[in-house]
CSV table of C-alpha atoms and ligand atoms in Angstrom, one decimal:
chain,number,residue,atom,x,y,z
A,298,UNK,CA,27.0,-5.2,-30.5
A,299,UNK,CA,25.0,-5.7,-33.3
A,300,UNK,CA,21.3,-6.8,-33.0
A,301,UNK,CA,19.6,-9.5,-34.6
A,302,UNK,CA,18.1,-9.2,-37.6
A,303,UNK,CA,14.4,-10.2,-36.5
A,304,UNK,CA,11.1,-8.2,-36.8
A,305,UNK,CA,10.8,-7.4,-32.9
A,306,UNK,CA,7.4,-6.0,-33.0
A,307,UNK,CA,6.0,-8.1,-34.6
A,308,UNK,CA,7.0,-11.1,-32.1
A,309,UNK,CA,4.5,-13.1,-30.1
A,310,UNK,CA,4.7,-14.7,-27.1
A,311,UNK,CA,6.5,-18.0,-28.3
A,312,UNK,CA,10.0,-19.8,-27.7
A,313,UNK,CA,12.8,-18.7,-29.7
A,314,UNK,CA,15.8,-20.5,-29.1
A,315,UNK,CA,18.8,-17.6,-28.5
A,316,UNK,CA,22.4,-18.3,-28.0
A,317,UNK,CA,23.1,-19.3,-24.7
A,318,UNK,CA,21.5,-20.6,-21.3
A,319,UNK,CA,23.0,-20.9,-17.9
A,320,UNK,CA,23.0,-24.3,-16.5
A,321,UNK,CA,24.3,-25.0,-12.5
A,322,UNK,CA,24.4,-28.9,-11.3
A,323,UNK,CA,23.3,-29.7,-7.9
A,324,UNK,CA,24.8,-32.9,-6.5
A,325,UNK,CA,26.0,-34.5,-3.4
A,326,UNK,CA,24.5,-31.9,-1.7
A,327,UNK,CA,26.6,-28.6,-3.5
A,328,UNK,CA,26.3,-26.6,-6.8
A,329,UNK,CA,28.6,-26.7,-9.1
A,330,UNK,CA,30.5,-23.3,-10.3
A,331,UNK,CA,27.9,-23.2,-13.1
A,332,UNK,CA,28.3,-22.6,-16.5
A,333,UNK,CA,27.3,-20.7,-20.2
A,334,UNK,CA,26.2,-23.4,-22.7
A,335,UNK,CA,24.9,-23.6,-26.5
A,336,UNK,CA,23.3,-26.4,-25.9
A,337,UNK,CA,19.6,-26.0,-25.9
A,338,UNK,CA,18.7,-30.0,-24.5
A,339,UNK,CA,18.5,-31.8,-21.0
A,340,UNK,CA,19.7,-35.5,-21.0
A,341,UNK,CA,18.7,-36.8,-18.3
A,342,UNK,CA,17.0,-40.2,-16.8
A,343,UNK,CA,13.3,-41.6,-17.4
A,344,UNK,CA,12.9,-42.1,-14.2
A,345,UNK,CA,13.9,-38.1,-13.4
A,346,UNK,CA,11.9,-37.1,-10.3
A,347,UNK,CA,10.6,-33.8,-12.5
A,348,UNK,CA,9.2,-36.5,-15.0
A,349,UNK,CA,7.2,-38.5,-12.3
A,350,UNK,CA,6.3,-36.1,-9.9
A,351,UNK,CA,6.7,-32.5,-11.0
A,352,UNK,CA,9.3,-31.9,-8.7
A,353,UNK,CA,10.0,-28.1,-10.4
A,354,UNK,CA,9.6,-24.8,-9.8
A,355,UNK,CA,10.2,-21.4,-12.1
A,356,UNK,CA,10.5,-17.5,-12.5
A,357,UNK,CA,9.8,-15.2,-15.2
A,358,UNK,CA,11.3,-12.2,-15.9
A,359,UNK,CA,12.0,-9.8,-18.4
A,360,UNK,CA,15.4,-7.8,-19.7
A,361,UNK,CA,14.9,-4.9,-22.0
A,362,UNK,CA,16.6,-1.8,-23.8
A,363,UNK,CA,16.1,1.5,-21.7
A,364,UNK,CA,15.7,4.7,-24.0
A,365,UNK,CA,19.5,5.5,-22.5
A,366,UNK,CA,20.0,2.5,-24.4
A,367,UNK,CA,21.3,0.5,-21.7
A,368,UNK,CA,20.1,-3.4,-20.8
A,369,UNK,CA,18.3,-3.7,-17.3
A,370,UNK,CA,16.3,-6.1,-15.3
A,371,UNK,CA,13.2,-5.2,-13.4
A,372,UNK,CA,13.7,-5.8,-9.5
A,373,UNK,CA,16.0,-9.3,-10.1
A,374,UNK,CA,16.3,-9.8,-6.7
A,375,UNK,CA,12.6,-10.5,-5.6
A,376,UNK,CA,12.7,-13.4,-8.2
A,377,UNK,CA,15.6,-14.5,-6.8
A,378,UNK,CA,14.0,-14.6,-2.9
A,379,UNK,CA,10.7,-15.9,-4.7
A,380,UNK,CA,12.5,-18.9,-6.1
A,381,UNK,CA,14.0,-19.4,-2.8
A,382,UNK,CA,10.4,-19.3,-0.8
A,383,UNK,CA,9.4,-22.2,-3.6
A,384,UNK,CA,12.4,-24.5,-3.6
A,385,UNK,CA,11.8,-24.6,0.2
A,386,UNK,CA,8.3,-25.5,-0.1
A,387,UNK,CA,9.0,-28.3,-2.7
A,388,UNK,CA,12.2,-29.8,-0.7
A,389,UNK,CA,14.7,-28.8,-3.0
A,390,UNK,CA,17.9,-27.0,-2.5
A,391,UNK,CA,18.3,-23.3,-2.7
A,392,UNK,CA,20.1,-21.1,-5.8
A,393,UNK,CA,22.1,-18.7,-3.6
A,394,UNK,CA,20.4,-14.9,-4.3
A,395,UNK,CA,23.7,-13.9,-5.6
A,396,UNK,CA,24.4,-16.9,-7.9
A,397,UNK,CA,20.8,-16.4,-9.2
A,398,UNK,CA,21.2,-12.5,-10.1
A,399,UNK,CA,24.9,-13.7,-11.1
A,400,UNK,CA,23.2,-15.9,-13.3
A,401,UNK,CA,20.8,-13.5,-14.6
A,402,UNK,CA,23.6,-11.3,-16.0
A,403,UNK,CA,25.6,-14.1,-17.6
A,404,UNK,CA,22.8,-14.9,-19.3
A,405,UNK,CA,21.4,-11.9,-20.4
A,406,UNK,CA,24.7,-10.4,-21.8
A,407,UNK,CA,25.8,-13.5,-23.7
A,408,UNK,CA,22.5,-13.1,-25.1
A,409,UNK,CA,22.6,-9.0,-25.6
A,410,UNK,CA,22.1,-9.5,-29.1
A,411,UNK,CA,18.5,-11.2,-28.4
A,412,UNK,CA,17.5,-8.5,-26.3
A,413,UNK,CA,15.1,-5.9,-28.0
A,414,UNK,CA,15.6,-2.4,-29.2
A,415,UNK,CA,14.3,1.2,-27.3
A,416,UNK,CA,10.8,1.4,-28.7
A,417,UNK,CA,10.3,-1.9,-30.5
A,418,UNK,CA,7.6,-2.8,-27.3
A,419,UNK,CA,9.4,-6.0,-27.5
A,420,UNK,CA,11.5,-7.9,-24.5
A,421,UNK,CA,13.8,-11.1,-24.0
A,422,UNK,CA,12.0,-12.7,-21.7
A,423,UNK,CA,14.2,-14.7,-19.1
A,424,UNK,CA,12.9,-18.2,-17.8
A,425,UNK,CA,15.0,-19.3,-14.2
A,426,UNK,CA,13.8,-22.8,-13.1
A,427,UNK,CA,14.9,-25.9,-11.4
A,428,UNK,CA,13.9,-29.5,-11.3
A,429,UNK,CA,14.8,-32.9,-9.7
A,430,UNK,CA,17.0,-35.0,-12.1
A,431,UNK,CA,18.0,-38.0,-10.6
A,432,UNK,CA,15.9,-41.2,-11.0
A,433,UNK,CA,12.9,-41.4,-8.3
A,434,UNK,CA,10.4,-43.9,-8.4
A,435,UNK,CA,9.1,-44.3,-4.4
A,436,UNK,CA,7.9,-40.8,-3.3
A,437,UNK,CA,10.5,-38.9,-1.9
A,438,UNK,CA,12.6,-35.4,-3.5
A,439,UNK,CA,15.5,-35.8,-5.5
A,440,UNK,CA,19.1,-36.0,-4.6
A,441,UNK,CA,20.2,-33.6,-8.0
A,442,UNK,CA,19.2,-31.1,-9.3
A,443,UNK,CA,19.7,-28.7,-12.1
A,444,UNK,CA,19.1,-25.1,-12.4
A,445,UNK,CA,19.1,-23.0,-15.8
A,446,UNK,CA,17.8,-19.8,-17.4
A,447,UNK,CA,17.4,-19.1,-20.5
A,448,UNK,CA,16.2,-16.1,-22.5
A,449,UNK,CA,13.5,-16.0,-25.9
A,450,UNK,CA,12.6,-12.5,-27.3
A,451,UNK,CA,9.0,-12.0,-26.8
A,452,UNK,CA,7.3,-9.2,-28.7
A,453,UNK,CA,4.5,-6.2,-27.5
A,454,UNK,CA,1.7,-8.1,-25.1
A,455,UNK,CA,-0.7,-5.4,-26.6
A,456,UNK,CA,0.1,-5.6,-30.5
A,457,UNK,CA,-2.8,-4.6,-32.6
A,458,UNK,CA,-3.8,-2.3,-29.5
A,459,UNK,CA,-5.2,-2.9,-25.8
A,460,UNK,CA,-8.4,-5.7,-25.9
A,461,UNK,CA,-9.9,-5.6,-22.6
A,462,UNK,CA,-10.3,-9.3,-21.4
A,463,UNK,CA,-13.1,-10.9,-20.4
A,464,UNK,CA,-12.9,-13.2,-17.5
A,465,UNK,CA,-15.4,-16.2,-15.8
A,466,UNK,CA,-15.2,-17.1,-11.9
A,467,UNK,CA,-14.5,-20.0,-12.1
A,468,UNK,CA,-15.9,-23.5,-10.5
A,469,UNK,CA,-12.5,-25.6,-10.3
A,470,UNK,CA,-10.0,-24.0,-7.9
A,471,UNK,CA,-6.4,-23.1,-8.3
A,472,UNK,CA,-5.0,-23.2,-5.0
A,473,UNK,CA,-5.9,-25.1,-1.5
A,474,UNK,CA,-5.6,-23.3,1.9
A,475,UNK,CA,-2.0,-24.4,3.1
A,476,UNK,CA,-1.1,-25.7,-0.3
A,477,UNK,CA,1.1,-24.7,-2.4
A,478,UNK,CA,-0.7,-21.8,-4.0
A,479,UNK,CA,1.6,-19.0,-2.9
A,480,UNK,CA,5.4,-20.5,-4.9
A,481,UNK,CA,5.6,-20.5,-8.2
A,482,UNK,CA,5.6,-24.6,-9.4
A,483,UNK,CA,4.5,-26.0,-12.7
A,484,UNK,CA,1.9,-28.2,-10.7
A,485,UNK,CA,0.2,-25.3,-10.4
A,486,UNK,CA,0.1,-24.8,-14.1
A,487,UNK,CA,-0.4,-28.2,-15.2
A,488,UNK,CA,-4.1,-28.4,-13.0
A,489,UNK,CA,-4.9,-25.2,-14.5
A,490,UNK,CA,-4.4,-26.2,-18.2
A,491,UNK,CA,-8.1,-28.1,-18.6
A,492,UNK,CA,-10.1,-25.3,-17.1
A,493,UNK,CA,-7.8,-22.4,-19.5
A,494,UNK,CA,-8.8,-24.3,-22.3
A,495,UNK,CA,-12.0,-25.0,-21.8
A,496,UNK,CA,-13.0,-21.0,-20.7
A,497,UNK,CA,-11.3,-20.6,-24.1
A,498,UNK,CA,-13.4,-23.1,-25.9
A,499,UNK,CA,-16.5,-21.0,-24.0
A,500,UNK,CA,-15.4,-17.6,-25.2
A,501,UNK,CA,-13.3,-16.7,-22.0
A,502,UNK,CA,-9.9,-15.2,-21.7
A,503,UNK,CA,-8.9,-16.2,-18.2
A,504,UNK,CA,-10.6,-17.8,-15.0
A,505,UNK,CA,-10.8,-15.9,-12.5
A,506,UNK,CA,-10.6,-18.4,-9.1
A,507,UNK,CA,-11.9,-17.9,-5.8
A,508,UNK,CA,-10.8,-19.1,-2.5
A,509,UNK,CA,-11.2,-22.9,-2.1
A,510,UNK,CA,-12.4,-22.6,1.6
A,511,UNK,CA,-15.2,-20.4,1.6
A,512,UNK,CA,-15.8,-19.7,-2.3
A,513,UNK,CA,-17.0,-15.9,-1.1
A,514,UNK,CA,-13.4,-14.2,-1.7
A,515,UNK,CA,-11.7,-13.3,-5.0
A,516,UNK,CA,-8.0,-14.6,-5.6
A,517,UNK,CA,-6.4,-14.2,-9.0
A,518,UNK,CA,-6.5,-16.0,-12.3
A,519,UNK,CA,-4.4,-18.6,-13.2
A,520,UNK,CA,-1.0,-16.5,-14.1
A,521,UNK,CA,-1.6,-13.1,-12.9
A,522,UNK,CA,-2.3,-11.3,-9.9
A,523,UNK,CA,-5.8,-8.8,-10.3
A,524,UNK,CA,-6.6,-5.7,-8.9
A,525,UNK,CA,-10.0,-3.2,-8.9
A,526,UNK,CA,-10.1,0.1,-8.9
A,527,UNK,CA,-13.5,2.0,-7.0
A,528,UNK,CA,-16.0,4.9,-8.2
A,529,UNK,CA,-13.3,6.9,-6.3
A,530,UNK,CA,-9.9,5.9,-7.5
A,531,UNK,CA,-8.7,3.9,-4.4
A,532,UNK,CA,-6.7,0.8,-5.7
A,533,UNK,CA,-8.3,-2.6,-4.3
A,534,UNK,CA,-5.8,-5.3,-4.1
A,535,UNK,CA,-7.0,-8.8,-2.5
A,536,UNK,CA,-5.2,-10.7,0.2
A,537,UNK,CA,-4.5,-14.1,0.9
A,538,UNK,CA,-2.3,-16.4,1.7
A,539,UNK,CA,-3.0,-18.7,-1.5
A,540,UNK,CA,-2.6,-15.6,-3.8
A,541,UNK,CA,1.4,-15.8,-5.3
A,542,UNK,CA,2.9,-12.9,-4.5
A,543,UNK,CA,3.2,-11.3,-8.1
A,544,UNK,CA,6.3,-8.6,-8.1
A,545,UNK,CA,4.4,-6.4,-10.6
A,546,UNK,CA,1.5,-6.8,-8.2
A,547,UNK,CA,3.7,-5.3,-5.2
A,548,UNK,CA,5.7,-2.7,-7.4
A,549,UNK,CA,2.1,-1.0,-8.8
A,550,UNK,CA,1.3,-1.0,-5.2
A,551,UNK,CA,3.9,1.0,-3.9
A,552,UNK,CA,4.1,3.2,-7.2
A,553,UNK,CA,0.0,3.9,-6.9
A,554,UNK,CA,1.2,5.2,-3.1
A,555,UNK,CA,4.2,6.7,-4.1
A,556,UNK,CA,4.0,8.3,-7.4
A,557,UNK,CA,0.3,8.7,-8.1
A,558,UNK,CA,-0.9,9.3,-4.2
A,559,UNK,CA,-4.0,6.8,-4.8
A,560,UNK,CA,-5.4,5.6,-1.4
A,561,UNK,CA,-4.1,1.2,-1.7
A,562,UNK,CA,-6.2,-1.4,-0.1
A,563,UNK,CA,-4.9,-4.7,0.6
A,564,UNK,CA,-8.0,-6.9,1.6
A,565,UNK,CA,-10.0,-9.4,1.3
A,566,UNK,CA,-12.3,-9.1,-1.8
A,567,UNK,CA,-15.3,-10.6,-1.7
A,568,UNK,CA,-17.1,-11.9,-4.8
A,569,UNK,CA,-20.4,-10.2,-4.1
A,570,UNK,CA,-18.2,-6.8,-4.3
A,571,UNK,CA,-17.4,-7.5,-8.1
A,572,UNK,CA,-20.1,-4.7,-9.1
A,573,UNK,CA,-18.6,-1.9,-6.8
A,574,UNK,CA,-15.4,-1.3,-8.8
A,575,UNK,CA,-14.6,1.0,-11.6
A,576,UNK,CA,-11.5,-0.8,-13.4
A,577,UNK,CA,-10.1,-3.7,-13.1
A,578,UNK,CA,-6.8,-5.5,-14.5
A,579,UNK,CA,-4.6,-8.5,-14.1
A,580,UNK,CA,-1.1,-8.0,-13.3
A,581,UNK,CA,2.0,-9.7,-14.1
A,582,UNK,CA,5.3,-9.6,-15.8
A,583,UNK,CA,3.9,-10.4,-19.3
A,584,UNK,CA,2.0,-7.6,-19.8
A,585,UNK,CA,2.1,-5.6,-16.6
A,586,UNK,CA,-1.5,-4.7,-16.5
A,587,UNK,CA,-3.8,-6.2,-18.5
A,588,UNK,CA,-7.3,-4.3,-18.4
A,589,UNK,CA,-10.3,-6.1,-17.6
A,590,UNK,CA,-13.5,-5.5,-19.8
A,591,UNK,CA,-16.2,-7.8,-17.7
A,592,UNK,CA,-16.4,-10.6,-15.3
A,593,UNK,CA,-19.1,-13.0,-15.6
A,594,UNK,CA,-19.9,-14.9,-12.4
A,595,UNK,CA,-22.0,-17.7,-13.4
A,596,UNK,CA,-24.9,-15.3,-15.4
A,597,UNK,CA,-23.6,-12.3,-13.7
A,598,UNK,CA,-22.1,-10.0,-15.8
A,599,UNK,CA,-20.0,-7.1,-14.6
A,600,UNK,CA,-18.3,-4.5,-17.0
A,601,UNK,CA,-15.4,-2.3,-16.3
A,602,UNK,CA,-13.4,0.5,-17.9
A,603,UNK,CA,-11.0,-1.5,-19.6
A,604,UNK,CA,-8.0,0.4,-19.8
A,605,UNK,CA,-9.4,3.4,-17.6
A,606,UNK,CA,-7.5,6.7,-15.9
A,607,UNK,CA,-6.0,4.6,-13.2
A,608,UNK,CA,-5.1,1.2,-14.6
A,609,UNK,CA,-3.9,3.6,-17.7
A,610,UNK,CA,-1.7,5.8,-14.9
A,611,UNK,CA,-0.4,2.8,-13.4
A,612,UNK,CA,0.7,1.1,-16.3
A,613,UNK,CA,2.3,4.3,-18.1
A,614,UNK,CA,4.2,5.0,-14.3
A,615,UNK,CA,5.4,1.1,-14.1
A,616,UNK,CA,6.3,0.9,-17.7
A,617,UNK,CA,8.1,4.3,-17.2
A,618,UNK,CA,10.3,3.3,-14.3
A,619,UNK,CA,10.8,0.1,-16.4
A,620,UNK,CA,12.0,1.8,-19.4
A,621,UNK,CA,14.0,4.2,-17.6
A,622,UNK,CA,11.3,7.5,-18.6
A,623,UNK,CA,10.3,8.0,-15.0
A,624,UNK,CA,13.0,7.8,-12.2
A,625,UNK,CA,12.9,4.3,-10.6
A,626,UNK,CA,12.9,3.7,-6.6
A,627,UNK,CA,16.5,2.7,-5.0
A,628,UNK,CA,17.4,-0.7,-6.4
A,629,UNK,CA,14.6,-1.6,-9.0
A,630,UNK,CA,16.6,-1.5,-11.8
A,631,UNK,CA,19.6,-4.1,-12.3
A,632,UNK,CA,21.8,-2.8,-15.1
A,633,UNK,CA,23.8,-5.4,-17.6
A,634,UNK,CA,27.1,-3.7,-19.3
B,258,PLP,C1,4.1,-15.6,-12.0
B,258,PLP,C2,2.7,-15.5,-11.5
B,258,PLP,C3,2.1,-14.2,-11.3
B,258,PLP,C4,2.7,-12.9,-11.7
B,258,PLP,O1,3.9,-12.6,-11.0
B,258,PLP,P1,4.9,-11.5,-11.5
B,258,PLP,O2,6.0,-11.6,-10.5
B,258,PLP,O3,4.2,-10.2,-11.4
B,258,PLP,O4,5.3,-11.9,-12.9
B,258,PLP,C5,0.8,-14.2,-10.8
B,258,PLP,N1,0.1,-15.3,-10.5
B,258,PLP,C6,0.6,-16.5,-10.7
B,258,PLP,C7,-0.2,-17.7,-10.4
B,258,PLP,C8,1.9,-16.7,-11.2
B,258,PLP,O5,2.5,-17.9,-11.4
């Protein structure tokens, strides 16, 4: 199969329309067999219950070239169960785990010519969501529904070299106790979107938020998970239930116990430990670990490694596994032939 002919490292992070998308139909309460399609629009009503009251929720995901040269997917299935835990929490109806990962691989080969040489740094990302798409105007979920994934190449997260960010705590929150923090919905998104711009208009890469309860506990920023590392090389990961459950997040965990034997804490952090750690980084599928440079906490500055020994071992071990370098665990690896 021949690639295209497209300068993958020097890619941002951007849409890119490729070749094909998956689209599934839900209506009168079943899916329909689901289907390949060049079409890159929705048509749908004005009234759409996604349109009115963000009734949608989303994965991301990546596929890439191993150095075998083979196509994979990083640990498919946890997306799939993720998506699950959201579409119950927004009333709408669940993509079966095997129709998702089904889905996944339609998608991704149809599209094998998007995907990104061995080496190039670059990967075709792969974007699963679902919305209401029936007209609803009083307040109540949708009666259809549509599903789809599609794939754009997106190139290295650390062209140009590794910047370590530079976060603020922030004062608006992300997430309520007993909201909806913990699923991945665009509502979540669409709050964020006046406070990322304005700690970008002050200098900021990212806010970092804090529980909404008690203000005294670190949770994540607004698309990635973080984690700390201490003077001693333990890895600090914080708890809660308003965190989402990043799968990079739990993969570095169990790689940091099982391939690196670093001592993992899963806890609550609190904000007035922010000067006891060594590194610090935010996690996620985009870049996998982005390393953290210095948190400022309202006058408070606090600096940190950047990309130090452990977030550097960490990230070389996870991108290994990824890339097919390092052996991975049983079942991380979904391969596309
Ligand atoms: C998607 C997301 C993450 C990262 O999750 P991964 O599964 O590692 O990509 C972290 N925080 C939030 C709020 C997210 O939406």
């Amino acid at each position: 199969m021949e690639k295209k002919n497209i300068d993958w490292s020097n890619l941002g992070f951007g849409y890119v329309q490729t070749d094909y998308r998956y689209v599934s139909n839900y209506k009168d309460g079943a899916w329909d067999a689901g289907t390949l399609t060049t079409d890159a629009t929705i048509t749908m009503s004005e009234c759409a219950c996604v349109l009115q009251y963000a009734q949608t929720v989303f994965e991301g995901m990546k596929a890439y070239t191993t150095e075998e040269g083979k196509t994979v997917c990083f640990r498919p299935d946890l997306n799939a169960e993720r998506m699950i835990q959201s579409c119950q929490r927004m009333k709408m109806p669940v993509f079966p785990k095997e129709r998702f990962l089904d889905a996944i691989y339609q998608t991704v080969k149809a599209n094998a010519a998007w995907v990104p040489p061995f080496g190039s740094g670059a990967s075709l990302y792969l974007r699963p969501y679902m919305f209401g798409s029936d007209a609803i105007i009083g307040v109540k979920p949708a009666n259809e529904f549509q599903f789809r994934v599609f794939g754009t190449p997106v190139g290295p997260y650390f062209k140009g070299g590794v910047r370590p960010l530079t976060l603020r705590v922030s004062d608006l929150d992300r997430a309520a106790p007993r909201g909806t923090g913990h699923i991945k919905a665009g509502l979540n998104y669409a709050m964020s979107l006046y406070n990322i711009v304005e700690a970008h208009e002050q200098g900021y890469d990212e806010n970092l938020y804090v529980d909404s309860a008690t203000r005294t506990h670190i949770e994540e920023t607004g698309g990635a998970n973080i984690l700390f590392v201490t003077k001693d090389g333990k890895l600090v990961v914080p708890k809660s239930d308003t965190i989402l459950p990043s799968i990079t997040r739990r993969s570095l965990v169990q790689v940091a116990k099982d391939y690196l034997n670093l001592e993992v804490e899963e806890r609550v952090v609190g904000v007035d430990e922010l000067g006891d750690f060594a590194e610090a980084g935010l996690c996620g599928t985009a870049a996998v670990i982005s390393p953290i440079g210095k948190i400022v906490d309202h006058g408070k500055e606090y600096t940190y490694a950047g990309m130090g020994t452990v977030v550097e071992k960490l990230y070389k071990t996870l991108t290994g596994i990824q890339m097919g370098t390092i052996p991975a665990p049983e079942g991380w690896i979904m391969v596309i032939e």
